[in-house]
Amino acid sequence: MQNIPPQVQALLGQLESYQQQIQLVIQQKQRVQVELNDAKKALEEIEKTEEGIPIYKTVGTLIVKSTKSKALEEVKEKVETLEVRLKALERQEQKLNEKIKELTRQIQSALRGGVAG
Amino acid sequence: MSERNEQLERLAYEYQLLQGQAQLLAQNLELLNLGRNEFQAVKETLEGLKNVEDDKPEILVPIGAGSFLKGRVEDKSNAIVSVGAGYAIEKSLDDAIAYLGERIKEYESAIAKTQEALHQLEHKLQDLAQKAQKLQQQQAMGFKAPKK
């Protein structure tokens, strides 16, 4: 076990880097998911509001009066943007997962070959 | 013998991993409790305000460090409640109280789930500790009674 062939060491290094990347992607995905849930809930609440009821938007440290239609438009856009980002992150995760599986397979077969040889 | 050592090491590794997860859950639980308490306090404030008879009651506006400025509630029948994504909506006191109640319920179900997960982790940690203890005992006995 101590004498790992250099090619396998290189593969292991690659595997580690992919694993770090996938961890980052998963963290990002969780953050986007939380933000998306928040935006969806806000959208639901704004949709329920009757026309003419005051709606306010946080702008930095100020809270500014807005309208239902403006708020709806903005939050819908936000939801769409976040959904696109989430899908992109999911694709990235899937790709990294495939790479990790493939690398693990390569490493295992290389090690088995080493033992047999 | 070395096989037992390897097993012990594996158990210790697993123990550390689970302990890390338990710590994270405990932190989450604390945050959830803080959130729930904040919502609960606001709900109680609005419920209290409903019982104030004065139409535009004089109040003290907190400015921090236990200091206040005198003020007056202009509109006692509506509250502006944050709904997420940086938006806040004006709601009647009853609607606002109902909305806050819903959020509190969500917090409570999240708290219950987190507590359940934490208990399960604690059980697993206990199991692991017992397994490790058994292994160590077996090891000690192995030393005392060498096989011929």
mmCIF file of C-alpha atoms in Angstrom:
data_model
loop_
_atom_site.group_PDB
_atom_site.id
_atom_site.type_symbol
_atom_site.label_atom_id
_atom_site.label_comp_id
_atom_site.label_asym_id
_atom_site.label_seq_id
_atom_site.Cartn_x
_atom_site.Cartn_y
_atom_site.Cartn_z
ATOM 1 C CA MET A 1 0.000 0.000 0.000
ATOM 2 C CA GLN A 2 2.895 2.377 0.797
ATOM 3 C CA ASN A 3 4.381 2.092 -2.680
ATOM 4 C CA ILE A 4 1.679 3.682 -4.755
ATOM 5 C CA PRO A 5 2.771 3.946 -8.385
ATOM 6 C CA PRO A 6 3.234 7.561 -9.590
ATOM 7 C CA GLN A 7 0.422 7.295 -12.171
ATOM 8 C CA VAL A 8 -1.982 6.200 -9.451
ATOM 9 C CA GLN A 9 -0.740 9.006 -7.195
ATOM 10 C CA ALA A 10 -1.513 11.481 -9.955
ATOM 11 C CA LEU A 11 -4.989 10.000 -10.334
ATOM 12 C CA LEU A 12 -5.523 10.221 -6.581
ATOM 13 C CA GLY A 13 -4.505 13.887 -6.666
ATOM 14 C CA GLN A 14 -6.997 14.509 -9.429
ATOM 15 C CA LEU A 15 -9.681 12.669 -7.489
ATOM 16 C CA GLU A 16 -9.054 14.854 -4.449
ATOM 17 C CA SER A 17 -9.329 18.007 -6.522
ATOM 18 C CA TYR A 18 -12.629 16.826 -8.043
ATOM 19 C CA GLN A 19 -13.936 16.010 -4.589
ATOM 20 C CA GLN A 20 -13.106 19.510 -3.374
ATOM 21 C CA GLN A 21 -14.791 20.978 -6.434
ATOM 22 C CA ILE A 22 -17.947 18.955 -5.896
ATOM 23 C CA GLN A 23 -18.078 20.009 -2.246
ATOM 24 C CA LEU A 24 -17.983 23.654 -3.343
ATOM 25 C CA VAL A 25 -20.692 23.062 -5.938
ATOM 26 C CA ILE A 26 -22.895 21.347 -3.348
ATOM 27 C CA GLN A 27 -22.460 24.255 -0.925
ATOM 28 C CA GLN A 28 -23.332 26.761 -3.636
ATOM 29 C CA LYS A 29 -26.331 24.681 -4.616
ATOM 30 C CA GLN A 30 -27.611 24.667 -1.045
ATOM 31 C CA ARG A 31 -27.238 28.439 -0.812
ATOM 32 C CA VAL A 32 -29.100 28.980 -4.096
ATOM 33 C CA GLN A 33 -31.816 26.547 -2.977
ATOM 34 C CA VAL A 34 -32.362 28.495 0.250
ATOM 35 C CA GLU A 35 -32.541 31.774 -1.659
ATOM 36 C CA LEU A 36 -34.943 30.239 -4.181
ATOM 37 C CA ASN A 37 -37.276 28.965 -1.459
ATOM 38 C CA ASP A 38 -37.244 32.434 0.105
ATOM 39 C CA ALA A 39 -38.058 34.114 -3.220
ATOM 40 C CA LYS A 40 -40.834 31.602 -4.000
ATOM 41 C CA LYS A 41 -42.464 32.219 -0.637
ATOM 42 C CA ALA A 42 -42.249 35.976 -1.154
ATOM 43 C CA LEU A 43 -43.814 35.557 -4.611
ATOM 44 C CA GLU A 44 -46.662 33.540 -3.124
ATOM 45 C CA GLU A 45 -47.327 36.238 -0.507
ATOM 46 C CA ILE A 46 -47.166 39.088 -3.037
ATOM 47 C CA GLU A 47 -49.547 37.242 -5.372
ATOM 48 C CA LYS A 48 -52.055 36.907 -2.538
ATOM 49 C CA THR A 49 -52.001 40.648 -1.837
ATOM 50 C CA GLU A 50 -54.894 42.711 -3.122
ATOM 51 C CA GLU A 51 -54.208 45.563 -5.516
ATOM 52 C CA GLY A 52 -53.568 48.848 -3.721
ATOM 53 C CA ILE A 53 -52.140 47.318 -0.535
ATOM 54 C CA PRO A 54 -48.771 48.940 0.199
ATOM 55 C CA ILE A 55 -45.733 46.792 -0.565
ATOM 56 C CA TYR A 56 -42.253 47.814 0.489
ATOM 57 C CA LYS A 57 -38.862 46.808 -0.829
ATOM 58 C CA THR A 58 -35.593 46.809 1.067
ATOM 59 C CA VAL A 59 -32.982 48.902 -0.717
ATOM 60 C CA GLY A 60 -29.794 48.746 1.302
ATOM 61 C CA THR A 61 -30.677 50.270 4.664
ATOM 62 C CA LEU A 62 -33.829 51.940 3.378
ATOM 63 C CA ILE A 63 -37.270 50.450 2.876
ATOM 64 C CA VAL A 64 -38.976 51.970 -0.144
ATOM 65 C CA LYS A 65 -42.640 51.822 -1.125
ATOM 66 C CA SER A 66 -43.314 49.780 -4.267
ATOM 67 C CA THR A 67 -46.341 48.382 -6.099
ATOM 68 C CA LYS A 68 -47.729 44.890 -6.488
ATOM 69 C CA SER A 69 -47.047 44.709 -10.222
ATOM 70 C CA LYS A 70 -43.468 45.924 -9.849
ATOM 71 C CA ALA A 71 -42.802 43.575 -6.948
ATOM 72 C CA LEU A 72 -44.322 40.633 -8.851
ATOM 73 C CA GLU A 73 -42.205 41.348 -11.898
ATOM 74 C CA GLU A 74 -38.996 41.593 -9.890
ATOM 75 C CA VAL A 75 -39.548 38.540 -7.727
ATOM 76 C CA LYS A 76 -40.608 36.422 -10.717
ATOM 77 C CA GLU A 77 -37.400 37.399 -12.446
ATOM 78 C CA LYS A 78 -35.429 36.560 -9.339
ATOM 79 C CA VAL A 79 -37.070 33.126 -9.121
ATOM 80 C CA GLU A 80 -36.266 32.457 -12.783
ATOM 81 C CA THR A 81 -32.631 33.521 -12.406
ATOM 82 C CA LEU A 82 -32.200 31.346 -9.338
ATOM 83 C CA GLU A 83 -33.820 28.352 -11.051
ATOM 84 C CA VAL A 84 -31.429 28.684 -13.982
ATOM 85 C CA ARG A 85 -28.478 28.927 -11.597
ATOM 86 C CA LEU A 86 -29.685 25.914 -9.641
ATOM 87 C CA LYS A 87 -30.000 23.832 -12.814
ATOM 88 C CA ALA A 88 -26.501 24.848 -13.923
ATOM 89 C CA LEU A 89 -25.111 23.823 -10.541
ATOM 90 C CA GLU A 90 -26.983 20.511 -10.706
ATOM 91 C CA ARG A 91 -25.435 19.800 -14.104
ATOM 92 C CA GLN A 92 -22.009 20.669 -12.732
ATOM 93 C CA GLU A 93 -22.534 18.329 -9.792
ATOM 94 C CA GLN A 94 -23.638 15.520 -12.070
ATOM 95 C CA LYS A 95 -20.618 15.939 -14.344
ATOM 96 C CA LEU A 96 -18.218 15.996 -11.407
ATOM 97 C CA ASN A 97 -19.898 12.913 -9.986
ATOM 98 C CA GLU A 98 -19.372 11.070 -13.257
ATOM 99 C CA LYS A 99 -15.726 12.116 -13.333
ATOM 100 C CA ILE A 100 -15.240 10.965 -9.755
ATOM 101 C CA LYS A 101 -16.838 7.591 -10.507
ATOM 102 C CA GLU A 102 -14.664 7.138 -13.579
ATOM 103 C CA LEU A 103 -11.490 8.103 -11.710
ATOM 104 C CA THR A 104 -12.327 5.780 -8.816
ATOM 105 C CA ARG A 105 -12.802 2.960 -11.307
ATOM 106 C CA GLN A 106 -9.454 3.743 -12.950
ATOM 107 C CA ILE A 107 -7.658 3.871 -9.609
ATOM 108 C CA GLN A 108 -9.180 0.597 -8.468
ATOM 109 C CA SER A 109 -8.272 -1.217 -11.653
ATOM 110 C CA ALA A 110 -4.727 0.251 -11.582
ATOM 111 C CA LEU A 111 -4.237 -0.891 -7.989
ATOM 112 C CA ARG A 112 -5.636 -4.353 -8.764
ATOM 113 C CA GLY A 113 -3.360 -4.588 -11.776
ATOM 114 C CA GLY A 114 -0.433 -3.581 -9.537
ATOM 115 C CA VAL A 115 -1.233 -6.320 -7.029
ATOM 116 C CA ALA A 116 -1.585 -8.930 -9.741
ATOM 117 C CA GLY A 117 1.647 -7.855 -11.451
ATOM 118 C CA MET B 1 -4.255 -7.819 16.532
ATOM 119 C CA SER B 2 -3.531 -5.226 13.864
ATOM 120 C CA GLU B 3 -6.913 -5.995 12.413
ATOM 121 C CA ARG B 4 -8.495 -4.917 15.690
ATOM 122 C CA ASN B 5 -6.398 -1.753 15.654
ATOM 123 C CA GLU B 6 -7.597 -1.024 12.159
ATOM 124 C CA GLN B 7 -11.178 -1.552 13.264
ATOM 125 C CA LEU B 8 -10.623 0.777 16.214
ATOM 126 C CA GLU B 9 -9.171 3.430 13.960
ATOM 127 C CA ARG B 10 -12.111 3.153 11.625
ATOM 128 C CA LEU B 11 -14.524 3.483 14.543
ATOM 129 C CA ALA B 12 -12.649 6.549 15.816
ATOM 130 C CA TYR B 13 -12.801 8.125 12.358
ATOM 131 C CA GLU B 14 -16.515 7.451 12.061
ATOM 132 C CA TYR B 15 -17.032 8.824 15.560
ATOM 133 C CA GLN B 16 -15.286 12.078 14.665
ATOM 134 C CA LEU B 17 -17.308 12.428 11.473
ATOM 135 C CA LEU B 18 -20.614 11.922 13.279
ATOM 136 C CA GLN B 19 -19.542 14.233 16.076
ATOM 137 C CA GLY B 20 -18.898 16.959 13.507
ATOM 138 C CA GLN B 21 -22.365 16.415 12.047
ATOM 139 C CA ALA B 22 -23.911 16.537 15.520
ATOM 140 C CA GLN B 23 -22.160 19.829 16.235
ATOM 141 C CA LEU B 24 -23.508 21.305 13.012
ATOM 142 C CA LEU B 25 -27.030 20.174 13.855
ATOM 143 C CA ALA B 26 -26.747 21.620 17.355
ATOM 144 C CA GLN B 27 -25.718 24.968 15.861
ATOM 145 C CA ASN B 28 -28.647 24.833 13.448
ATOM 146 C CA LEU B 29 -30.968 24.049 16.308
ATOM 147 C CA GLU B 30 -29.757 27.107 18.194
ATOM 148 C CA LEU B 31 -30.310 29.353 15.165
ATOM 149 C CA LEU B 32 -33.782 27.922 14.613
ATOM 150 C CA ASN B 33 -34.675 28.523 18.260
ATOM 151 C CA LEU B 34 -33.458 32.126 18.042
ATOM 152 C CA GLY B 35 -35.523 32.658 14.890
ATOM 153 C CA ARG B 36 -38.621 31.134 16.410
ATOM 154 C CA ASN B 37 -38.269 33.270 19.553
ATOM 155 C CA GLU B 38 -37.944 36.443 17.477
ATOM 156 C CA PHE B 39 -41.135 35.660 15.560
ATOM 157 C CA GLN B 40 -42.889 34.715 18.782
ATOM 158 C CA ALA B 41 -41.914 38.057 20.379
ATOM 159 C CA VAL B 42 -43.248 40.059 17.411
ATOM 160 C CA LYS B 43 -46.474 38.068 17.422
ATOM 161 C CA GLU B 44 -46.924 38.806 21.120
ATOM 162 C CA THR B 45 -46.225 42.503 20.481
ATOM 163 C CA LEU B 46 -48.976 42.689 17.857
ATOM 164 C CA GLU B 47 -51.383 40.718 20.042
ATOM 165 C CA GLY B 48 -50.638 43.160 22.855
ATOM 166 C CA LEU B 49 -51.121 46.162 20.582
ATOM 167 C CA LYS B 50 -54.545 44.869 19.621
ATOM 168 C CA ASN B 51 -55.602 45.118 23.265
ATOM 169 C CA VAL B 52 -54.456 48.737 23.615
ATOM 170 C CA GLU B 53 -57.582 50.889 23.644
ATOM 171 C CA ASP B 54 -56.021 54.176 22.565
ATOM 172 C CA ASP B 55 -56.439 54.794 18.822
ATOM 173 C CA LYS B 56 -53.013 56.382 18.386
ATOM 174 C CA PRO B 57 -51.173 55.223 21.484
ATOM 175 C CA GLU B 58 -48.083 57.041 22.678
ATOM 176 C CA ILE B 59 -45.135 54.673 22.669
ATOM 177 C CA LEU B 60 -41.411 54.679 23.403
ATOM 178 C CA VAL B 61 -39.241 53.974 20.373
ATOM 179 C CA PRO B 62 -36.177 51.980 21.408
ATOM 180 C CA ILE B 63 -32.913 53.482 20.141
ATOM 181 C CA GLY B 64 -30.678 50.996 21.917
ATOM 182 C CA ALA B 65 -28.783 50.888 25.229
ATOM 183 C CA GLY B 66 -32.056 50.996 27.133
ATOM 184 C CA SER B 67 -32.874 54.455 25.799
ATOM 185 C CA PHE B 68 -36.029 55.640 24.068
ATOM 186 C CA LEU B 69 -37.643 58.477 22.173
ATOM 187 C CA LYS B 70 -41.283 59.329 22.562
ATOM 188 C CA GLY B 71 -43.445 58.448 19.587
ATOM 189 C CA ARG B 72 -46.971 57.693 18.521
ATOM 190 C CA VAL B 73 -48.368 54.776 16.537
ATOM 191 C CA GLU B 74 -49.947 56.421 13.494
ATOM 192 C CA ASP B 75 -51.735 53.302 12.273
ATOM 193 C CA LYS B 76 -52.675 50.805 14.947
ATOM 194 C CA SER B 77 -54.640 48.493 12.667
ATOM 195 C CA ASN B 78 -51.874 47.536 10.190
ATOM 196 C CA ALA B 79 -48.382 46.140 10.431
ATOM 197 C CA ILE B 80 -45.733 45.801 7.738
ATOM 198 C CA VAL B 81 -44.365 42.292 7.676
ATOM 199 C CA SER B 82 -41.304 41.038 5.867
ATOM 200 C CA VAL B 83 -42.155 38.198 3.438
ATOM 201 C CA GLY B 84 -38.649 37.404 2.182
ATOM 202 C CA ALA B 85 -36.587 38.329 -0.888
ATOM 203 C CA GLY B 86 -36.311 41.878 0.491
ATOM 204 C CA TYR B 87 -40.055 42.587 0.368
ATOM 205 C CA ALA B 88 -42.455 43.609 3.116
ATOM 206 C CA ILE B 89 -46.246 43.791 2.867
ATOM 207 C CA GLU B 90 -48.767 45.777 4.856
ATOM 208 C CA LYS B 91 -51.201 43.472 6.620
ATOM 209 C CA SER B 92 -54.017 43.982 9.073
ATOM 210 C CA LEU B 93 -52.997 43.052 12.618
ATOM 211 C CA ASP B 94 -54.993 39.813 12.449
ATOM 212 C CA ASP B 95 -53.484 38.837 9.096
ATOM 213 C CA ALA B 96 -50.011 39.727 10.338
ATOM 214 C CA ILE B 97 -50.522 37.642 13.490
ATOM 215 C CA ALA B 98 -51.759 34.704 11.383
ATOM 216 C CA TYR B 99 -48.780 35.066 9.032
ATOM 217 C CA LEU B 100 -46.323 35.116 11.935
ATOM 218 C CA GLY B 101 -48.100 32.103 13.422
ATOM 219 C CA GLU B 102 -47.551 30.174 10.185
ATOM 220 C CA ARG B 103 -43.852 31.040 10.184
ATOM 221 C CA ILE B 104 -43.600 29.956 13.826
ATOM 222 C CA LYS B 105 -45.174 26.613 12.904
ATOM 223 C CA GLU B 106 -42.589 26.157 10.155
ATOM 224 C CA TYR B 107 -39.822 26.916 12.633
ATOM 225 C CA GLU B 108 -41.278 24.435 15.077
ATOM 226 C CA SER B 109 -41.451 21.612 12.550
ATOM 227 C CA ALA B 110 -37.845 22.344 11.507
ATOM 228 C CA ILE B 111 -36.819 22.351 15.174
ATOM 229 C CA ALA B 112 -38.562 18.999 15.752
ATOM 230 C CA LYS B 113 -36.859 17.466 12.681
ATOM 231 C CA THR B 114 -33.452 18.750 13.755
ATOM 232 C CA GLN B 115 -33.937 17.460 17.293
ATOM 233 C CA GLU B 116 -34.929 14.046 15.947
ATOM 234 C CA ALA B 117 -31.843 13.912 13.702
ATOM 235 C CA LEU B 118 -29.656 14.991 16.603
ATOM 236 C CA HIS B 119 -31.068 12.239 18.838
ATOM 237 C CA GLN B 120 -30.412 9.643 16.155
ATOM 238 C CA LEU B 121 -26.837 10.857 15.803
ATOM 239 C CA GLU B 122 -26.362 10.693 19.564
ATOM 240 C CA HIS B 123 -27.590 7.087 19.567
ATOM 241 C CA LYS B 124 -25.161 6.236 16.792
ATOM 242 C CA LEU B 125 -22.334 7.902 18.713
ATOM 243 C CA GLN B 126 -23.195 5.862 21.800
ATOM 244 C CA ASP B 127 -23.238 2.665 19.739
ATOM 245 C CA LEU B 128 -19.847 3.487 18.282
ATOM 246 C CA ALA B 129 -18.384 4.239 21.709
ATOM 247 C CA GLN B 130 -19.689 0.891 23.008
ATOM 248 C CA LYS B 131 -18.265 -0.978 20.034
ATOM 249 C CA ALA B 132 -14.888 0.662 20.541
ATOM 250 C CA GLN B 133 -14.951 -0.212 24.232
ATOM 251 C CA LYS B 134 -15.702 -3.863 23.452
ATOM 252 C CA LEU B 135 -12.864 -4.007 20.957
ATOM 253 C CA GLN B 136 -10.479 -2.519 23.490
ATOM 254 C CA GLN B 137 -11.580 -5.029 26.136
ATOM 255 C CA GLN B 138 -11.086 -7.912 23.700
ATOM 256 C CA GLN B 139 -7.662 -6.551 22.898
ATOM 257 C CA ALA B 140 -6.717 -6.313 26.579
ATOM 258 C CA MET B 141 -7.893 -9.881 27.206
ATOM 259 C CA GLY B 142 -5.946 -11.035 24.189
ATOM 260 C CA PHE B 143 -2.791 -9.631 25.755
ATOM 261 C CA LYS B 144 -3.470 -11.268 29.125
ATOM 262 C CA ALA B 145 -4.128 -14.729 27.735
ATOM 263 C CA PRO B 146 -1.653 -15.377 24.940
ATOM 264 C CA LYS B 147 -2.657 -18.270 22.722
ATOM 265 C CA LYS B 148 -0.296 -21.222 22.379
#
